[in-house]
PDB file of C-alpha atoms in Angstrom:
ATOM      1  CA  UNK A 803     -22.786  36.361 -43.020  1.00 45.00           C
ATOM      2  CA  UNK A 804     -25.380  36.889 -40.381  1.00 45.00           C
ATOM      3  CA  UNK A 805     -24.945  36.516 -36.425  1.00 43.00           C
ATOM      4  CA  UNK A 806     -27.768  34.636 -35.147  1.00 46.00           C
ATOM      5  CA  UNK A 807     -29.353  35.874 -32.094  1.00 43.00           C
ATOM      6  CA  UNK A 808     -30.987  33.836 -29.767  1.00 52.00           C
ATOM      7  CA  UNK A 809     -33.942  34.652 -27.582  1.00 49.00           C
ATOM      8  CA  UNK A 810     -33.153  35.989 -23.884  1.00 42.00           C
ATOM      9  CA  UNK A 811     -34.843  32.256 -22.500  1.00 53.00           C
ATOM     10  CA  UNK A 812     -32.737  30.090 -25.055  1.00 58.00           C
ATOM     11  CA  UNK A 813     -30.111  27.624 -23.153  1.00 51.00           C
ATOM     12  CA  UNK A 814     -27.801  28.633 -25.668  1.00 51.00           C
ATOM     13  CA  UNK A 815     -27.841  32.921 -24.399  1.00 59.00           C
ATOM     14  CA  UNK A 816     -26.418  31.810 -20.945  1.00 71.00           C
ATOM     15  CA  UNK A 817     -23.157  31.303 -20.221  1.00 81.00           C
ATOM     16  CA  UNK A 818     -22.234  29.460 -16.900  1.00 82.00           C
ATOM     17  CA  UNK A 819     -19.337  28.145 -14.771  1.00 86.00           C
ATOM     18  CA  UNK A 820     -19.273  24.403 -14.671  1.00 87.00           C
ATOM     19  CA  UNK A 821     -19.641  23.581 -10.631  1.00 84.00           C
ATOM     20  CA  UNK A 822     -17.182  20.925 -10.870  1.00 80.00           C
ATOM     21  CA  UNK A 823     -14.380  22.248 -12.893  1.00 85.00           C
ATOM     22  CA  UNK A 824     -15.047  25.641 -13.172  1.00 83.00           C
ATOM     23  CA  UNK A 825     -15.083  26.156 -16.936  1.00 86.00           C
ATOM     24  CA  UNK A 826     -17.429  28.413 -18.787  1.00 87.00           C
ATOM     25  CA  UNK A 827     -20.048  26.714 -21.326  1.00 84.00           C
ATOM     26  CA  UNK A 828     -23.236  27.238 -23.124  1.00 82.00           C
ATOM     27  CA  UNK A 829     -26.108  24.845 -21.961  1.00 84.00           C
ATOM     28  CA  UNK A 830     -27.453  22.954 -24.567  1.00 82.00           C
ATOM     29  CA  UNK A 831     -30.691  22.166 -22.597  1.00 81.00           C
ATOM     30  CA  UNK A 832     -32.203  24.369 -19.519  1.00 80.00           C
ATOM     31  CA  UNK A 833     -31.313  21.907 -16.930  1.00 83.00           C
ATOM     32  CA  UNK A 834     -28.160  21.467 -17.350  1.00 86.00           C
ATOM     33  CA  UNK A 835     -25.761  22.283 -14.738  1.00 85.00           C
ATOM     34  CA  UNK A 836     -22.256  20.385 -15.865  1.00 87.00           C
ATOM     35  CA  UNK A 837     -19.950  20.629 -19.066  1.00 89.00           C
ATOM     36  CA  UNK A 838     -19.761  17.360 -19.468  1.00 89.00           C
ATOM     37  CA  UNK A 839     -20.920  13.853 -18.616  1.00 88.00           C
ATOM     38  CA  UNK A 840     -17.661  13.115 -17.252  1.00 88.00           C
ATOM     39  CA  UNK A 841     -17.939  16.148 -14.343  1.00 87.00           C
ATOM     40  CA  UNK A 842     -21.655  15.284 -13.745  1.00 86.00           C
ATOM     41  CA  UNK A 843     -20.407  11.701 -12.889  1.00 83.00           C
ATOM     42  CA  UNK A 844     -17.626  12.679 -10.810  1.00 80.00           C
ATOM     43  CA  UNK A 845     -19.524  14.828  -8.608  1.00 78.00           C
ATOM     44  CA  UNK A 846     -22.926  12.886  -8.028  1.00 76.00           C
ATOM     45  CA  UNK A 847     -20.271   9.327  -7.317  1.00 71.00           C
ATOM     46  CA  UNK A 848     -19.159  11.750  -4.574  1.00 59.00           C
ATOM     47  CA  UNK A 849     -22.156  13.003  -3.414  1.00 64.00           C
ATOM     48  CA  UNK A 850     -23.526   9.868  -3.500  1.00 60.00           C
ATOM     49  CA  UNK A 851     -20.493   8.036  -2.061  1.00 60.00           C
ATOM     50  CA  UNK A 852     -20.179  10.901   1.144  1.00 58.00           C
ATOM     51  CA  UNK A 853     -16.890  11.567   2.497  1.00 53.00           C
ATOM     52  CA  UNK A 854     -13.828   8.815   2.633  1.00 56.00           C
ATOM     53  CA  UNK A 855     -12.117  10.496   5.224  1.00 56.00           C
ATOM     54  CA  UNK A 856     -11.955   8.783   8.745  1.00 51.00           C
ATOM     55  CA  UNK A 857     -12.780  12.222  10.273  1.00 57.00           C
ATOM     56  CA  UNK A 858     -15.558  13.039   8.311  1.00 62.00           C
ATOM     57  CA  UNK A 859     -17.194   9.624   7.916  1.00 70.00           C
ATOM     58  CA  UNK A 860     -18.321   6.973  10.624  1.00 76.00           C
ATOM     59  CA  UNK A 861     -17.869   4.180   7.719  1.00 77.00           C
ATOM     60  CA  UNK A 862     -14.568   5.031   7.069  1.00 75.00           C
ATOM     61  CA  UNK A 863     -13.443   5.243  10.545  1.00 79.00           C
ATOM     62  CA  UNK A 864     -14.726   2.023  11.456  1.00 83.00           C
ATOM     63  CA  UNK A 865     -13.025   0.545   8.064  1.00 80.00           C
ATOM     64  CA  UNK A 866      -9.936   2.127   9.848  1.00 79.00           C
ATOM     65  CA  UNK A 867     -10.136   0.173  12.696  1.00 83.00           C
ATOM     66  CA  UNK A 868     -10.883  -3.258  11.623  1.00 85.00           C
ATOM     67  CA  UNK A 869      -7.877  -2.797   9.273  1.00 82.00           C
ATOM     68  CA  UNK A 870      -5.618  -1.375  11.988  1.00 81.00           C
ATOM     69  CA  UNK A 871      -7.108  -4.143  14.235  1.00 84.00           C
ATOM     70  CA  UNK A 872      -6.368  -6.658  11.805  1.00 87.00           C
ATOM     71  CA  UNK A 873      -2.800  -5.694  11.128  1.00 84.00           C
ATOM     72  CA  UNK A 874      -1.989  -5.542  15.012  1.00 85.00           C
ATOM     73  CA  UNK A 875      -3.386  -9.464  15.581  1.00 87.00           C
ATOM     74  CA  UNK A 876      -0.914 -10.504  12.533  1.00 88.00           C
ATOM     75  CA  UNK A 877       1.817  -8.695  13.966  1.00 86.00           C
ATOM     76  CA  UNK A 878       0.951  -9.953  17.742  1.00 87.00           C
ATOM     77  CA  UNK A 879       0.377 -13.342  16.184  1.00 89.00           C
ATOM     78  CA  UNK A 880       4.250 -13.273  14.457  1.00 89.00           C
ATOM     79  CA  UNK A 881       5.981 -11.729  17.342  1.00 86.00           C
ATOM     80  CA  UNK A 882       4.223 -15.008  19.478  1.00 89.00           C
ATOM     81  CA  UNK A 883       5.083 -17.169  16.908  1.00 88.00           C
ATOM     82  CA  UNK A 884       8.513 -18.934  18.314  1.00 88.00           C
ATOM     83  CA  UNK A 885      11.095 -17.544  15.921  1.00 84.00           C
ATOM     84  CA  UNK A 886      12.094 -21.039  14.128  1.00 85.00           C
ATOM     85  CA  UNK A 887       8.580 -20.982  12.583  1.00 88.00           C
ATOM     86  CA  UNK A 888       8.404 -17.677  11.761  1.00 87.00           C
ATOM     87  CA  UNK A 889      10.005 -17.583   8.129  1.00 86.00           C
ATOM     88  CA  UNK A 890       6.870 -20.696   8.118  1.00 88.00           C
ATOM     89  CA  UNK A 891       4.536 -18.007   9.285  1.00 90.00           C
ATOM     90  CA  UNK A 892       5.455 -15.500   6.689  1.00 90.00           C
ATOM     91  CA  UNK A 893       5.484 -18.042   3.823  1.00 90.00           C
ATOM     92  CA  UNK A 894       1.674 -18.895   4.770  1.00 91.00           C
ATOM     93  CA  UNK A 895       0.771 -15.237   4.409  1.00 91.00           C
ATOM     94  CA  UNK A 896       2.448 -14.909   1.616  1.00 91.00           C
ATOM     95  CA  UNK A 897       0.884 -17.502  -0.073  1.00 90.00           C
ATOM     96  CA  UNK A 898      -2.720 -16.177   1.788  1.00 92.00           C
ATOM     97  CA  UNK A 899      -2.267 -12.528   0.552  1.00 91.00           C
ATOM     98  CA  UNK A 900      -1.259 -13.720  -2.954  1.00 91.00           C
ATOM     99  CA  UNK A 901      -4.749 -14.810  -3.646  1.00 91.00           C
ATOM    100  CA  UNK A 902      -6.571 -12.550  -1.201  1.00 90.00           C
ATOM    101  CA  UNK A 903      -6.722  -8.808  -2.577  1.00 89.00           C
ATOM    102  CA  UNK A 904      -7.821  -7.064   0.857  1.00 89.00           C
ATOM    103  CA  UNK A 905      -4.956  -8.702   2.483  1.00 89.00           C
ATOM    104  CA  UNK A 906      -2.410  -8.116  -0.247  1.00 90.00           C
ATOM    105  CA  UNK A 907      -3.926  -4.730   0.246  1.00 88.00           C
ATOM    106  CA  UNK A 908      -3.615  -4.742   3.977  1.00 87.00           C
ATOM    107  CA  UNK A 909       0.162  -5.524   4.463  1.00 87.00           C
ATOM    108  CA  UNK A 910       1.462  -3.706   1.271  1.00 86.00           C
ATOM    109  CA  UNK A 911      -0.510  -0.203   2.104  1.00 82.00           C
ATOM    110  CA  UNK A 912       2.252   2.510   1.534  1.00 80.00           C
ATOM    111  CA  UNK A 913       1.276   4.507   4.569  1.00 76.00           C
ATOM    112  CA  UNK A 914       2.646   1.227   6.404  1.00 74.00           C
ATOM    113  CA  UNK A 915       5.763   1.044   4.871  1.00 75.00           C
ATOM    114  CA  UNK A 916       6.686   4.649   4.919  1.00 74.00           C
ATOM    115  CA  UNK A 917       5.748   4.848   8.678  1.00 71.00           C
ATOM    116  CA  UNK A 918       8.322   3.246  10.933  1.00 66.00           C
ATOM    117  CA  UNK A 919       6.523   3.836  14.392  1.00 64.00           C
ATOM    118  CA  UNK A 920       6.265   0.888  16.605  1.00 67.00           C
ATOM    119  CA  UNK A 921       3.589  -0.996  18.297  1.00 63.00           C
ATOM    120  CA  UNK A 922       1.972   1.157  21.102  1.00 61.00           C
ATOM    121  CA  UNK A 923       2.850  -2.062  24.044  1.00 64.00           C
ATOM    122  CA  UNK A 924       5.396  -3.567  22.572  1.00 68.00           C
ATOM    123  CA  UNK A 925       7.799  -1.402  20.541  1.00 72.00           C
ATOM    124  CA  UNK A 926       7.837  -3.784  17.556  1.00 78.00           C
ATOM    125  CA  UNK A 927       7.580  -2.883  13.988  1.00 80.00           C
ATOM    126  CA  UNK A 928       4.582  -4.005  12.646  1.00 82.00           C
ATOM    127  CA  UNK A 929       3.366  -7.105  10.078  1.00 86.00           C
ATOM    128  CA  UNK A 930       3.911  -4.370   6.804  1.00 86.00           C
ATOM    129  CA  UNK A 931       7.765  -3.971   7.578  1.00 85.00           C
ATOM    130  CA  UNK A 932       8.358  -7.671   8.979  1.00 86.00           C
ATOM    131  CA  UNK A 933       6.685  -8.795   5.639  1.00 88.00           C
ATOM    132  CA  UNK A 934       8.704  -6.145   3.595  1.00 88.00           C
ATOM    133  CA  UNK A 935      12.031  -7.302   4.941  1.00 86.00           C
ATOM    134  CA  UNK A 936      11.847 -10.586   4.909  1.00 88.00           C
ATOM    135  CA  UNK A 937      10.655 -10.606   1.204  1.00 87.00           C
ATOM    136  CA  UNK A 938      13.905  -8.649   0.533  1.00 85.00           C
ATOM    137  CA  UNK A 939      15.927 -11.354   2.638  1.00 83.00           C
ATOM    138  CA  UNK A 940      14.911 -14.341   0.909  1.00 86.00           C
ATOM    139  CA  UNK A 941      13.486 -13.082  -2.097  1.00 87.00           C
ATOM    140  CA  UNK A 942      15.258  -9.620  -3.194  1.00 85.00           C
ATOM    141  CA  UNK A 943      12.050  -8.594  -4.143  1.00 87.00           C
ATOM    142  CA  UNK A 944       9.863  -5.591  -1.958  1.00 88.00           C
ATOM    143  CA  UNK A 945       6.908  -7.144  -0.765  1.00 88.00           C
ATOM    144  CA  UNK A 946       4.253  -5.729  -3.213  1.00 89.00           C
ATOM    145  CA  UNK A 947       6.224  -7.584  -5.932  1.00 91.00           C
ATOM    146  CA  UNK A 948       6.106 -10.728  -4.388  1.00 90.00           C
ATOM    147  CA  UNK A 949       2.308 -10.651  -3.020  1.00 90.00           C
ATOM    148  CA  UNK A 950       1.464  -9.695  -6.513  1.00 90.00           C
ATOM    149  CA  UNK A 951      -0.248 -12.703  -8.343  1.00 90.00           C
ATOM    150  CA  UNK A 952       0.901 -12.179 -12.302  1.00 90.00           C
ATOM    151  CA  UNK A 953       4.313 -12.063 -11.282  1.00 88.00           C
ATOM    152  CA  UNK A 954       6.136 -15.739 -10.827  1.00 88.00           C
ATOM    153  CA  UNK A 955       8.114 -16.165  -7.895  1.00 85.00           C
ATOM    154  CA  UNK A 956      11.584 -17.821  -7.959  1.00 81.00           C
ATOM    155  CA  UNK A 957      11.651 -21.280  -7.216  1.00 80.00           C
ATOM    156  CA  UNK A 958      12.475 -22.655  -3.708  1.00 75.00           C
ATOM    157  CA  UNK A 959      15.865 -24.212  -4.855  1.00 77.00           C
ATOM    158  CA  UNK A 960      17.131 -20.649  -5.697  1.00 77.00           C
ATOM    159  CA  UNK A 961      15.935 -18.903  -2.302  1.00 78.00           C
ATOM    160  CA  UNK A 962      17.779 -19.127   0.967  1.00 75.00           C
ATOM    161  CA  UNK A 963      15.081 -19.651   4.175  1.00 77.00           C
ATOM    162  CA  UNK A 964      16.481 -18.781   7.411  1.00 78.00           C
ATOM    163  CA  UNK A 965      16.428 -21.078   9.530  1.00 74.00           C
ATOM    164  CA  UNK A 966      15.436 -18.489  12.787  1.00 75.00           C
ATOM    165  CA  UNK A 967      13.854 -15.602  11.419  1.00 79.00           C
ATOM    166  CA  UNK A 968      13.578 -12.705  14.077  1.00 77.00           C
ATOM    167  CA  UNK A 969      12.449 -10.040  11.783  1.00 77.00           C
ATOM    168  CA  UNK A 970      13.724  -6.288  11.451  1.00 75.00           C
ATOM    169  CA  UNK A 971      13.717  -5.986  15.003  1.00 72.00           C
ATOM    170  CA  UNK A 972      16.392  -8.782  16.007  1.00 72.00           C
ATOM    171  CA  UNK A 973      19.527  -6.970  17.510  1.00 65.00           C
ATOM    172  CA  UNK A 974      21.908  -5.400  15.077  1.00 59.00           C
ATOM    173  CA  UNK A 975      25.206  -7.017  16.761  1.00 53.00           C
ATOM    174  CA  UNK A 976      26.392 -11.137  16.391  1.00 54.00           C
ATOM    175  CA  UNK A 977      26.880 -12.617  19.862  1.00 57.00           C
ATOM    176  CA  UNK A 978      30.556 -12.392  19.426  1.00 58.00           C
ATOM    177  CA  UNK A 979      30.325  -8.617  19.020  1.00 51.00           C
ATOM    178  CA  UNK A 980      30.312  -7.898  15.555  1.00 52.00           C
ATOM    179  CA  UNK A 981      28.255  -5.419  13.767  1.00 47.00           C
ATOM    180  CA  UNK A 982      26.345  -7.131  11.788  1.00 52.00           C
ATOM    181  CA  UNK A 983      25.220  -5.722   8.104  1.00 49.00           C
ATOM    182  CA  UNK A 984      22.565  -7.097   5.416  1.00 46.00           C
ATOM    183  CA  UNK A 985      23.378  -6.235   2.037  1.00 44.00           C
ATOM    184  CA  UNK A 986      20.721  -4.231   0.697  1.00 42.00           C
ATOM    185  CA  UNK A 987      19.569  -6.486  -2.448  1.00 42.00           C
ATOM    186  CA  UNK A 988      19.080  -2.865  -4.433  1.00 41.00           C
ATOM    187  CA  UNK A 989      22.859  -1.770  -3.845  1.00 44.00           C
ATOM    188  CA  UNK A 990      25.031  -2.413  -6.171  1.00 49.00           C
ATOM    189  CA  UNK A 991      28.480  -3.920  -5.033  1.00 51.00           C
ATOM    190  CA  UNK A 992      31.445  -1.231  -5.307  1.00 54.00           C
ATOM    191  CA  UNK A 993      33.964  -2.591  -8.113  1.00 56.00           C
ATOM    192  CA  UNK A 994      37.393  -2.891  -7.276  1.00 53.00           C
ATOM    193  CA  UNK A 995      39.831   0.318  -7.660  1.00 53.00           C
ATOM    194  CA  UNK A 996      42.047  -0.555 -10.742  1.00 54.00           C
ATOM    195  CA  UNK A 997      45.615   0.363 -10.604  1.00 51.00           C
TER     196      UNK A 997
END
C-alpha cells in the first residue's frame, strides 16, 4: 500500500484549528475556514446578530428598558388597583399572557422570580412575584404552568378566589394577632406519629 502525497498548495496538506471550536481539520476546499456547516452558522448568526448584552449593545439595552418599563406600569397598575378587584386584575392577565407570548414571557422571566428586590419608590414586590403567588393561592400551580397555553387549567368550580387579594406583600399577622401561615401547595402534610 502506497501513502499518497499531496502537493504543498493542496487544501488537503494543511491542517488548521477550526476558529469556532477549536478542532483540527483538513480543508477540503482553499477557502474554507470552519469544520463544519454547523460552526460556520453559529459564528456568522453572531456576527451578524452583534452582541445581546445590555452593556455591549444599544438594542438590547433599550429592549431592557421597555421590558423593565413595562413590568413596573403592571405592577403600579395592581398595587392602584383597590384590593377587592385585584384577584379580577390578575385573572385578566392571566387570561392576556396566555395568548400573548412576550407577555407570558415578560412576567414568567426567571431573573424575576429569583430576584426578590422591591420597587425602587414603593418597596413592593413586583408583577412576576404577585403573579407567581397568587397562581399558587388559587391555582397550586407556579405561574409559568398556568400562563402556559397547552396546559388546561382547572375549572372555576374547583378554585377558591379570594375575595380581597393583597398580594405577597399584605402583612404576615391576622388583626387579632395571629401569625398567619399559607400552606405551601408543594409541601407535603406531615402524617400523624403512630403509636
Amino acid at each position: 500500500m502506497t501513502a499518497v502525497i499531496h502537493p504543498p498548495g493542496s487544501p488537503e496538506a494543511v491542517s488548521l484549528p477550526c476558529p469556532h471550536c477549536g478542532t483540527e481539520f483538513h480543508p477540503k476546499r482553499t477557502n474554507q475556514m470552519y469544520c463544519n456547516r454547523q460552526c460556520a452558522k453559529t459564528a456568522t448568526r453572531n456576527t451578524n446578530r452583534g452582541p445581546r448584552k445590555s452593556k455591549e449593545s444599544s438594542d438590547a439595552k433599550r429592549v431592557q428598558e421597555v421590558r423593565q418599563g413595562r413590568c413596573k406600569g403592571l405592577s403600579h397598575a395592581f398595587y392602584e388597583t383597590p384590593p377587592v378587584y385585584r384577584s379580577e386584575f390578575v385573572e385578566r392577565l392571566i387570561g392576556e399572557a396566555r395568548g400573548v407570548a412576550e407577555l407570558r414571557r415578560l412576567v414568567t422571566t426567571r431573573q424575576l422570580l429569583k430576584c426578590w428586590d422591591r420597587d425602587d419608590g414603593t418597596g413592593r414586590l413586583h408583577i412576576a412575584h404577585v403573579l407567581d403567588h397568587y397562581c399558587q393561592e388559587v391555582y397550586r400551580q407556579r405561574s409559568y404552568e398556568v400562563l402556559n397555553p397547552a396546559n388546561n387549567l382547572p375549572s372555576a368550580i374547583k378554585l377558591v378566589f379570594p375575595a380581597e387579594y393583597y398580594g405577597p406583600d399584605a402583612p404576615s399577622l391576622y388583626e387579632d394577632g395571629r401569625l398567619k401561615r399559607r400552606p405551601s401547595p408543594w409541601r407535603k402534610p406531615k402524617r400523624a406519629a403512630s403509636h
